[in-house]
Short mmCIF file of N, CA and C in Angstrom, two decimals:
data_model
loop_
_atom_site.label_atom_id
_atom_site.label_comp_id
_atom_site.label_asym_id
_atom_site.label_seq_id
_atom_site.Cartn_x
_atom_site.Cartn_y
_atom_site.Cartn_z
N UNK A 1 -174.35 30.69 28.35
CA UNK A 1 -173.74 30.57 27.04
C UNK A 1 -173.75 29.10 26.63
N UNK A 2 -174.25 29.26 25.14
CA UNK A 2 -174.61 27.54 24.80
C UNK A 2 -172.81 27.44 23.82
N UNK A 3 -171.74 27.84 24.00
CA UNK A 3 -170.81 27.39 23.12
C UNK A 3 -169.87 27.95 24.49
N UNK A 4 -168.84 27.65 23.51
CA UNK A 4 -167.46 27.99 24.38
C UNK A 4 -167.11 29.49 24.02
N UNK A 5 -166.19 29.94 25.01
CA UNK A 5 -165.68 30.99 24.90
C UNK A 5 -164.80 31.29 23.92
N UNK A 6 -164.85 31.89 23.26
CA UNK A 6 -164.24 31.64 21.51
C UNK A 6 -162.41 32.15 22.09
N UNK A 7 -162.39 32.42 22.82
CA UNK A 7 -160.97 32.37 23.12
C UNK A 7 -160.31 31.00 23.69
N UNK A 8 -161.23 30.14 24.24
CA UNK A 8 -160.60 28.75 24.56
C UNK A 8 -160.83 27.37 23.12
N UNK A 9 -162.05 28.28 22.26
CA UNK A 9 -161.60 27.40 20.94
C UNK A 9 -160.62 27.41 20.43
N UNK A 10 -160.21 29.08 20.62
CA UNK A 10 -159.03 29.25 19.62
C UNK A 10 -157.70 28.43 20.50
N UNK A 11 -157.71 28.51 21.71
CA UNK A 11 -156.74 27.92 22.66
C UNK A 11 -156.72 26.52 22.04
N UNK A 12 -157.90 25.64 21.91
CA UNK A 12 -158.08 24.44 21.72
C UNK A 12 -157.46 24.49 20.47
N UNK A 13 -157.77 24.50 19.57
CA UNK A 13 -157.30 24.26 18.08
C UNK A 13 -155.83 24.70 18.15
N UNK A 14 -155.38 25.51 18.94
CA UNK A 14 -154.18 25.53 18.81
C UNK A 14 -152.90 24.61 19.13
N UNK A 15 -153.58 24.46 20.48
CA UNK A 15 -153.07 23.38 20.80
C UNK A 15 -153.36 21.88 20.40
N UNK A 16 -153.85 21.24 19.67
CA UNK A 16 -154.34 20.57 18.84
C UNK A 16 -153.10 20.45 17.57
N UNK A 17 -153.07 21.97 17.06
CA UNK A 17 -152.52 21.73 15.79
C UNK A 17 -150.43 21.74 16.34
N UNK A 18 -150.77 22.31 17.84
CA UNK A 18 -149.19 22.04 18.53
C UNK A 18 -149.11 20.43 18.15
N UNK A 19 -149.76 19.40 18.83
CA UNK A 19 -149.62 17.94 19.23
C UNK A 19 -149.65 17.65 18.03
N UNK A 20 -150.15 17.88 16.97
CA UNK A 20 -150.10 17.39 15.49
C UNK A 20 -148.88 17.55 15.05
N UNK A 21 -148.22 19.02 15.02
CA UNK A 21 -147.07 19.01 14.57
C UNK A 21 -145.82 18.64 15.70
N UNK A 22 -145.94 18.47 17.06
CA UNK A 22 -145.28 17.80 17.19
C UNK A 22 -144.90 16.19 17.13
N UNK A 23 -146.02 15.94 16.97
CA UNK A 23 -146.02 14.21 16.18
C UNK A 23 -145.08 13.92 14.79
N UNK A 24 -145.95 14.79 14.22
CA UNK A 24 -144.99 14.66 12.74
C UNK A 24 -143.93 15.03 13.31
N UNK A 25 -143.31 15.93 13.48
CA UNK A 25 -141.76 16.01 13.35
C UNK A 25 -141.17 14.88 13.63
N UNK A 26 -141.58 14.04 14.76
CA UNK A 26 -140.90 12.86 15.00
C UNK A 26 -140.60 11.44 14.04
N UNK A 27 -141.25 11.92 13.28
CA UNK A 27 -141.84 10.81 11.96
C UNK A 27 -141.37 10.89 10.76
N UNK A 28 -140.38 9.65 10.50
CA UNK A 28 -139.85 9.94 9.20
C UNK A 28 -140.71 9.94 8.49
N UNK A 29 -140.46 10.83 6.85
CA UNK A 29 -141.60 10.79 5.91
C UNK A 29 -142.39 9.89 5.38
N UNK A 30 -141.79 8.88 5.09
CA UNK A 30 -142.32 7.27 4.80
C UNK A 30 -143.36 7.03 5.66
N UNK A 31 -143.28 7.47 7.25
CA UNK A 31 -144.32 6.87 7.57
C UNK A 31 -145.44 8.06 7.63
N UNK A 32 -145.13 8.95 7.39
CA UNK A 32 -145.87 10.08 7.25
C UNK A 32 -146.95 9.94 6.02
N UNK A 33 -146.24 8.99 4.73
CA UNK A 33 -147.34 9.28 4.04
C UNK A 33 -147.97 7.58 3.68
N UNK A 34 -147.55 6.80 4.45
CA UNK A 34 -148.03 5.42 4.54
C UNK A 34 -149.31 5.33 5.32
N UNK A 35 -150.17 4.90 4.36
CA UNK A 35 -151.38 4.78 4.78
C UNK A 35 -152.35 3.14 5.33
N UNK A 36 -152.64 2.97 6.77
CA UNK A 36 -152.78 2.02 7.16
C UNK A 36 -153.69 1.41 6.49
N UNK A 37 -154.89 1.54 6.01
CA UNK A 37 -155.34 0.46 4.99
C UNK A 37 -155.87 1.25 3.71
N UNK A 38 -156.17 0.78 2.83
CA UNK A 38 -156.36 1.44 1.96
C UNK A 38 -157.95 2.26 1.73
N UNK A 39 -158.42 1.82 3.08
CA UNK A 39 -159.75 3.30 3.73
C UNK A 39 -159.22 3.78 3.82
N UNK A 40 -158.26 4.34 4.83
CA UNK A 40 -157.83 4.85 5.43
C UNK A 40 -157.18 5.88 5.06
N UNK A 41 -157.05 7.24 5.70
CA UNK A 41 -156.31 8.17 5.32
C UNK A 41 -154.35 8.29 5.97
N UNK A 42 -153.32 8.56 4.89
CA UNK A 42 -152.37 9.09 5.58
C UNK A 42 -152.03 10.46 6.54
N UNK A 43 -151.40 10.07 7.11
CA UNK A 43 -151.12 11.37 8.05
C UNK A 43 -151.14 12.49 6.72
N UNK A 44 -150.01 12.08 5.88
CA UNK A 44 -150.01 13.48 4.93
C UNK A 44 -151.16 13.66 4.72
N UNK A 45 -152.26 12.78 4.05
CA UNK A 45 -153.75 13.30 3.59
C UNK A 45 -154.22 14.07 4.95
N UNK A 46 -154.24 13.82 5.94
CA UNK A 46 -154.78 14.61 7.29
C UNK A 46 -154.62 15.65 7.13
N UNK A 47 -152.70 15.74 7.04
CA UNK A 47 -151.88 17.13 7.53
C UNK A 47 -152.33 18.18 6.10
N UNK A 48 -152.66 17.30 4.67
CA UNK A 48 -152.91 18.24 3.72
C UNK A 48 -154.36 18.32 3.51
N UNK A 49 -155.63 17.63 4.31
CA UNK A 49 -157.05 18.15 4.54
C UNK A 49 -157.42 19.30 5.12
N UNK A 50 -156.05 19.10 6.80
CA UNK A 50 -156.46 20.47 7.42
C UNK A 50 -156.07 21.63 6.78
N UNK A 51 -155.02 21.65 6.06
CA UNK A 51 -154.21 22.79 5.33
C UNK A 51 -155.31 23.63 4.72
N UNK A 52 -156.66 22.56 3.46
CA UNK A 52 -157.55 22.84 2.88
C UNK A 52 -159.28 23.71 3.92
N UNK A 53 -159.38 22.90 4.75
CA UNK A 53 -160.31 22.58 5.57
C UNK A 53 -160.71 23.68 6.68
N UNK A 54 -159.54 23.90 7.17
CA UNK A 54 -159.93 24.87 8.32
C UNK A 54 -159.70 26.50 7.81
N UNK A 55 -159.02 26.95 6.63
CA UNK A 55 -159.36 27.75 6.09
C UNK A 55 -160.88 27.74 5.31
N UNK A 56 -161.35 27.06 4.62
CA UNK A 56 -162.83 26.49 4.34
C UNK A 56 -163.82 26.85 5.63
N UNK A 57 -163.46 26.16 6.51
CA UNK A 57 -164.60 26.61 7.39
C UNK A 57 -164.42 28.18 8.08
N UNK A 58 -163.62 28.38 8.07
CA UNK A 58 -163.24 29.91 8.43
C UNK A 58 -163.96 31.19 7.53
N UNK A 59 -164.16 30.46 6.11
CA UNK A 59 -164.65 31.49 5.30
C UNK A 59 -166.21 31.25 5.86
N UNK A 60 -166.30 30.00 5.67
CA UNK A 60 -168.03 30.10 6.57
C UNK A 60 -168.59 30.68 7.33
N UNK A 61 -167.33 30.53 8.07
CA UNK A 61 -167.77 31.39 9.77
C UNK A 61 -168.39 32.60 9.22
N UNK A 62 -167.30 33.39 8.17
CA UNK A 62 -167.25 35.06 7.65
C UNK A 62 -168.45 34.93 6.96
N UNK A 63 -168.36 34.10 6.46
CA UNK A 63 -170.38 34.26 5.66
C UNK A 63 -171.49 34.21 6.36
N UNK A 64 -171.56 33.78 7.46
CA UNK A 64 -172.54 33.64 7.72
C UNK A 64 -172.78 34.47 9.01
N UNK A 65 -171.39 35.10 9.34
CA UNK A 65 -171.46 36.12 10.23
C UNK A 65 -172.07 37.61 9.22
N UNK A 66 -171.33 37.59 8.22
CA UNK A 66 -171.80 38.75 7.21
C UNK A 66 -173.19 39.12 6.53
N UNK A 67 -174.08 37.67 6.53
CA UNK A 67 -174.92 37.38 5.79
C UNK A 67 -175.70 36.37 6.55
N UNK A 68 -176.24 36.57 7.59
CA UNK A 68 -177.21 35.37 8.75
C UNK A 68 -177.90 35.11 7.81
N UNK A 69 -178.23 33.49 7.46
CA UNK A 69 -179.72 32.91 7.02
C UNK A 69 -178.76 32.31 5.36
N UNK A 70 -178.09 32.88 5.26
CA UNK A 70 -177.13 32.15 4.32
C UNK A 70 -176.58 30.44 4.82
N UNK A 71 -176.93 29.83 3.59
CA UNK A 71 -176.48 28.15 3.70
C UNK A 71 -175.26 28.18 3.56
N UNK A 72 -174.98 27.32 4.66
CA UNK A 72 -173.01 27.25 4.98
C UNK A 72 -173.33 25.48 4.82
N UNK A 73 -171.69 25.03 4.54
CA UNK A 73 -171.17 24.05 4.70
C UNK A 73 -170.85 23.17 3.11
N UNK A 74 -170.68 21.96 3.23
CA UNK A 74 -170.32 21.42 1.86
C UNK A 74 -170.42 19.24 2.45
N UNK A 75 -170.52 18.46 1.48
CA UNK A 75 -170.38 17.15 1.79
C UNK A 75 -169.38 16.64 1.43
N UNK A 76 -169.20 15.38 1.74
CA UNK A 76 -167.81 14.55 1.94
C UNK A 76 -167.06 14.61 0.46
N UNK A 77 -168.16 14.86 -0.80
CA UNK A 77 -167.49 14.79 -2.06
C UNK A 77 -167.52 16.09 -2.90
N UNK A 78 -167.25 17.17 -1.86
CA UNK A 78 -166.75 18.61 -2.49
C UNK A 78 -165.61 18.79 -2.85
N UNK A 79 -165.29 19.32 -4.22
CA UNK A 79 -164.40 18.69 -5.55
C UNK A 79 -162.82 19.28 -4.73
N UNK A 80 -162.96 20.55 -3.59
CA UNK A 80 -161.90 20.94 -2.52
C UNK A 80 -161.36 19.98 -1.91
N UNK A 81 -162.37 19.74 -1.32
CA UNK A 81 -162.09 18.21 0.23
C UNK A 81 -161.23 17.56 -0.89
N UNK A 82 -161.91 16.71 -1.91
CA UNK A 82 -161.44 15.94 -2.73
C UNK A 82 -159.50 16.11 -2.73
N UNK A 83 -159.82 17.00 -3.63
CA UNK A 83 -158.29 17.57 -4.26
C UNK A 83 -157.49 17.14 -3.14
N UNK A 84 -157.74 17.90 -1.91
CA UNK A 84 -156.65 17.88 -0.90
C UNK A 84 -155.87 16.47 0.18
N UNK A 85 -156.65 15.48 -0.50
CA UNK A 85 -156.37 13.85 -0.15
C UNK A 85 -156.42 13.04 -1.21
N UNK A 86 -155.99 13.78 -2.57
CA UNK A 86 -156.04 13.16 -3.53
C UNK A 86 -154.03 12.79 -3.81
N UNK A 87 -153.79 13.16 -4.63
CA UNK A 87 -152.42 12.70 -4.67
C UNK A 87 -151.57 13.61 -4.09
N UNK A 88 -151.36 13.51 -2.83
CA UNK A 88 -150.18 14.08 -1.77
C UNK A 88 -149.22 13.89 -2.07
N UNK A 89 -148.73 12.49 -3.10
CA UNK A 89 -147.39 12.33 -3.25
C UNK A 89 -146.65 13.53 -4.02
N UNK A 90 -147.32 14.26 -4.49
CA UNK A 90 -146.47 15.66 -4.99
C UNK A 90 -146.45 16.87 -4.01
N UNK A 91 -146.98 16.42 -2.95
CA UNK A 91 -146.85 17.61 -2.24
C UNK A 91 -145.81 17.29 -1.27
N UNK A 92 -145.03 18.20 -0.64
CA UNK A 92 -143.47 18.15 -0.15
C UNK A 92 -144.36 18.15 1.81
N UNK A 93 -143.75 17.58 2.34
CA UNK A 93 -144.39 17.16 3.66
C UNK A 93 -143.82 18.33 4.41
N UNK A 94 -142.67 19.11 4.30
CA UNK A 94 -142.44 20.06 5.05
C UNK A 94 -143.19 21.53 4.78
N UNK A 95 -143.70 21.65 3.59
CA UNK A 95 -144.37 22.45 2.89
C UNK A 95 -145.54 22.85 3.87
N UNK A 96 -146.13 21.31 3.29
CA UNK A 96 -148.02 21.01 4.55
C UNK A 96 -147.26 21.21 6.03
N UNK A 97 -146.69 20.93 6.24
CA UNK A 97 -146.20 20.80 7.99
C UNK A 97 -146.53 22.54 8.15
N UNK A 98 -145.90 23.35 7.38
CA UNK A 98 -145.43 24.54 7.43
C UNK A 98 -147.12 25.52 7.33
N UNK A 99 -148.10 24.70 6.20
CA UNK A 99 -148.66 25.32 6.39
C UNK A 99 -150.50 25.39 6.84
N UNK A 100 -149.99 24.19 8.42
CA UNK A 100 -150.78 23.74 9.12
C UNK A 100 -149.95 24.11 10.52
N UNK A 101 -148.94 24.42 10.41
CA UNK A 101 -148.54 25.42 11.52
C UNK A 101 -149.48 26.94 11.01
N UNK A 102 -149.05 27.22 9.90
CA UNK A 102 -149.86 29.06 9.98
C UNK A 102 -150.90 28.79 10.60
N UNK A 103 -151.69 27.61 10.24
CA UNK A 103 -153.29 27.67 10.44
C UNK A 103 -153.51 28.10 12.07
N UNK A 104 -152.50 27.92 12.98
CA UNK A 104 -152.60 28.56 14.26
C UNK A 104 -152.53 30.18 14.07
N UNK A 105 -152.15 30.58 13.38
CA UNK A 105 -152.57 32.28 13.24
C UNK A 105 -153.78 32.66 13.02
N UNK A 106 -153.84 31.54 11.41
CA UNK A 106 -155.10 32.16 10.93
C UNK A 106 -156.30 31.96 11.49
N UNK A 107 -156.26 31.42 12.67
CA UNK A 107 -157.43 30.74 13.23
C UNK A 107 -157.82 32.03 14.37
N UNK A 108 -156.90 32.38 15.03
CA UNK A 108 -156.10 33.79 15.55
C UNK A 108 -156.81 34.49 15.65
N UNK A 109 -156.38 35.10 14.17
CA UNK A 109 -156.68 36.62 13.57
C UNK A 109 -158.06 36.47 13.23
N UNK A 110 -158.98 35.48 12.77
CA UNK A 110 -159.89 35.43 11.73
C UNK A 110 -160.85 35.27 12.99
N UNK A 111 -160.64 34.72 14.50
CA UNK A 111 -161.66 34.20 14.95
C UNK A 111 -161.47 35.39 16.19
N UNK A 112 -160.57 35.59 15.92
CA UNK A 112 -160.04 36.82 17.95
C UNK A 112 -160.81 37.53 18.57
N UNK A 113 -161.61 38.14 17.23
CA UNK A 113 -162.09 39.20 17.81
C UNK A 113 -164.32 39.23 17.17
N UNK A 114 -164.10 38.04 17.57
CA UNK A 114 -165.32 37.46 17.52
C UNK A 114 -166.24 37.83 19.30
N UNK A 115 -167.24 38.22 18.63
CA UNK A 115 -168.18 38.67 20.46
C UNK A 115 -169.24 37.33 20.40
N UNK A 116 -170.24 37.85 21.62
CA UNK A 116 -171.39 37.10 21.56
C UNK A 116 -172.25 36.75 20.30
N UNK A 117 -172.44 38.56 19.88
CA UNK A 117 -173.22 39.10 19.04
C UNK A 117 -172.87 37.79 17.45
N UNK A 118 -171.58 37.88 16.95
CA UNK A 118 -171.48 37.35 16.43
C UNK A 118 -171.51 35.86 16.19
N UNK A 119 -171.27 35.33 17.42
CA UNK A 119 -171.05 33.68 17.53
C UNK A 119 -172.57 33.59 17.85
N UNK A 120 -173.71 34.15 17.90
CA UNK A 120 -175.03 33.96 17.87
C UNK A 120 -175.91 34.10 16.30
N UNK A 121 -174.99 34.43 15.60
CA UNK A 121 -175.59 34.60 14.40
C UNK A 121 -176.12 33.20 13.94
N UNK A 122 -177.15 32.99 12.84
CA UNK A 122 -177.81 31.33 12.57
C UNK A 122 -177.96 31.74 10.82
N UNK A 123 -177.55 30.37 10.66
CA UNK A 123 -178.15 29.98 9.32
C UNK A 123 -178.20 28.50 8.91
N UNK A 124 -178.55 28.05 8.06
CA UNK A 124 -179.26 26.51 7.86
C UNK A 124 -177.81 26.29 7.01
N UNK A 125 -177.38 24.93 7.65
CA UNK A 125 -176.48 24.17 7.21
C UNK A 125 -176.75 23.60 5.19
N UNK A 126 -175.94 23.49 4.52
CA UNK A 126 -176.20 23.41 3.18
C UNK A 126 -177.16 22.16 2.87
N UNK A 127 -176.64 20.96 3.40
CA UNK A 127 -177.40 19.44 3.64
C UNK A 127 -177.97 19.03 4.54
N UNK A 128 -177.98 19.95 5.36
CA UNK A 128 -178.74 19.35 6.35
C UNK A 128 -179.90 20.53 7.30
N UNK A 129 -180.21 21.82 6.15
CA UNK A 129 -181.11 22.55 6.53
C UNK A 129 -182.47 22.19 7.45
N UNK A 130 -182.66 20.50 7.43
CA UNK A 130 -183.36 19.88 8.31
C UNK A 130 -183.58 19.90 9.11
N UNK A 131 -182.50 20.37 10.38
CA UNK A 131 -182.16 20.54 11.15
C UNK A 131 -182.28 21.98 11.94
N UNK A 132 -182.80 22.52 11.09
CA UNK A 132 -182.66 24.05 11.26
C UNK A 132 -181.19 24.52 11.64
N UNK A 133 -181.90 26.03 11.98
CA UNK A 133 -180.37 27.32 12.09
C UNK A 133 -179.24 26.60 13.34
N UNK A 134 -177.89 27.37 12.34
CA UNK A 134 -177.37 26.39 13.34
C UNK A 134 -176.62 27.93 13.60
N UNK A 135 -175.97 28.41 15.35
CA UNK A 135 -174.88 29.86 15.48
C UNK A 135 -173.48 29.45 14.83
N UNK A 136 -172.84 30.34 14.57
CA UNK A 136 -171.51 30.67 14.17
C UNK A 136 -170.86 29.99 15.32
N UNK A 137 -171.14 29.60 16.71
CA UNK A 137 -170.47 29.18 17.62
C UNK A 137 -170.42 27.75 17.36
N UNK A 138 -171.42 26.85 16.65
CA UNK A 138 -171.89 25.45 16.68
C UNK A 138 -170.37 25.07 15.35
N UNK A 139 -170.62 26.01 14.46
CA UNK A 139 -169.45 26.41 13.46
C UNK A 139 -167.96 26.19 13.92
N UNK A 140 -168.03 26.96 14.85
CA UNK A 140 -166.43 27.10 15.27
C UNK A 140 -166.21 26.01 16.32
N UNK A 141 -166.96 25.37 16.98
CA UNK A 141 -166.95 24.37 17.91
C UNK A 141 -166.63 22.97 17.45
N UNK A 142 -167.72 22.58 16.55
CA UNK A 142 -167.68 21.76 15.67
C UNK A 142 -166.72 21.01 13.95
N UNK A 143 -166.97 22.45 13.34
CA UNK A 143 -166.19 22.01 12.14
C UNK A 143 -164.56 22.94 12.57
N UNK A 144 -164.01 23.39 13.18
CA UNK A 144 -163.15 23.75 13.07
C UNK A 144 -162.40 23.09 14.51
N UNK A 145 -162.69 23.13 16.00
CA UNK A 145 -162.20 22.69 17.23
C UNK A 145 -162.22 21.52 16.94
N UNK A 146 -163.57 21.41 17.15
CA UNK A 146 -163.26 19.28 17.11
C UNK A 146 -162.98 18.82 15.98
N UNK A 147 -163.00 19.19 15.16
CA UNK A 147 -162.31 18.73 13.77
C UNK A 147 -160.89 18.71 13.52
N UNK A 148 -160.23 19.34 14.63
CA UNK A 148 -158.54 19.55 14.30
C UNK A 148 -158.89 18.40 15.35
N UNK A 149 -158.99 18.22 16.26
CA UNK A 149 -158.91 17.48 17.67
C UNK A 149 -159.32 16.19 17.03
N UNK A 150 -159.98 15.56 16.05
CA UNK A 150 -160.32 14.64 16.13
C UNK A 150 -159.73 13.60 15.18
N UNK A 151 -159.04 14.92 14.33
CA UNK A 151 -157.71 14.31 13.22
C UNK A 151 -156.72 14.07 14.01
N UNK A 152 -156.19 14.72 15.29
CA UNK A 152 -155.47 14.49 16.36
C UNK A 152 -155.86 13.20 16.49
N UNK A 153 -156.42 12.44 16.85
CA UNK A 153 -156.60 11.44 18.00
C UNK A 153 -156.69 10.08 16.04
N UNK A 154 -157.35 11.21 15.34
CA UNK A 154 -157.19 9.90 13.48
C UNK A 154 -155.00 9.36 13.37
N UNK A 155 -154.94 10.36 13.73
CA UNK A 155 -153.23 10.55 13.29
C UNK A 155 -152.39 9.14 14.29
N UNK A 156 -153.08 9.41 15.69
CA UNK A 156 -152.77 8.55 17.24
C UNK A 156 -152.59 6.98 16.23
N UNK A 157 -154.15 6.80 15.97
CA UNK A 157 -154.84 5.70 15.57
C UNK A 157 -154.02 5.18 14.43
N UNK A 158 -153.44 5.96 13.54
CA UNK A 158 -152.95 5.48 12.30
C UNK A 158 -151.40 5.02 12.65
N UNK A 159 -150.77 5.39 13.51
CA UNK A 159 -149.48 5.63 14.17
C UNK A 159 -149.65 3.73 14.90
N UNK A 160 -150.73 3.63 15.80
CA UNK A 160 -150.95 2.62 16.41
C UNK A 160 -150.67 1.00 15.45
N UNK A 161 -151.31 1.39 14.39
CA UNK A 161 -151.55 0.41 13.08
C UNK A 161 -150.50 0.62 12.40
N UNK A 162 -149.50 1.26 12.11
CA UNK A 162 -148.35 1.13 11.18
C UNK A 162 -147.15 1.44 11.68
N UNK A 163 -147.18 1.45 13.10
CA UNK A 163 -145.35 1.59 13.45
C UNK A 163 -145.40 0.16 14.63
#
């Protein structure tokens, strides 16, 4: 098997989005939405990307499990991504907290009962069809596991620089 066992992704991301929210809780809001330089993203922009993001790639997964050979994915300036690190200051931090905890369900239910059959399915990435077919496993490994995991370790980094 060229991916992981889709039951230890789902393990992974879960635990992932545990250490995330137990970070924030510890964190008054101020520094929650203070952003270390002005590249840089705030925790809230993180906590309200994944909110956007890992439901996003989840529908992918479903497309391209439904429909092999279908172009999945999107680039850094998809008008979604956008929105969801755009002005956070109206969004209530216990809200996003709340609903980047669900995302441990929905990750759950949507991915549980995923087989071989399925996490072998291929289709050409939207920008980077170059590359050829990529499985539903490269999907769930990539834009959804290491992508919570790696906002994990963005969140560490931002924490390091502003407290």
């Amino acid at each position: 098997m060229a991916y992981k066992e889709i039951g230890t992704s789902i393990q992974s991301v879960q635990q992932s989005i545990d250490h995330i929210l137990e970070t924030a809780a510890n964190l008054p809001e101020e520094t929650i939405r203070l952003k270390p330089t002005e590249e840089e993203w705030s925790i809230m922009q993180i906590l309200s990307h994944l909110a956007e993001a890992i439901p996003y790639w989840l529908g992918e997964v479903e497309t391209v499990i439904a429909k092999p050979g279908t172009k999945w994915g999107r680039g850094l300036q998809d008008p979604a991504r956008l929105a969801a690190v755009g002005d956070v200051n109206k969004l209530d931090v216990d809200d996003v907290l709340k609903q980047v905890e669900e995302l441990k369900y929905e990750v759950e239910s949507r991915l549980g009962n995923l087989d071989e059959e399925a996490l072998s399915k291929e289709s050409p990435h939207r920008n980077f069809a170059k590359f050829g077919n990529k499985p539903v496993s490269y999907i769930v490994d990539h834009f959804i596991d290491e992508h919570v995991s790696g906002h994990y370790d963005q969140i560490k980094r931002n924490l390091t620089k502003i407290q």
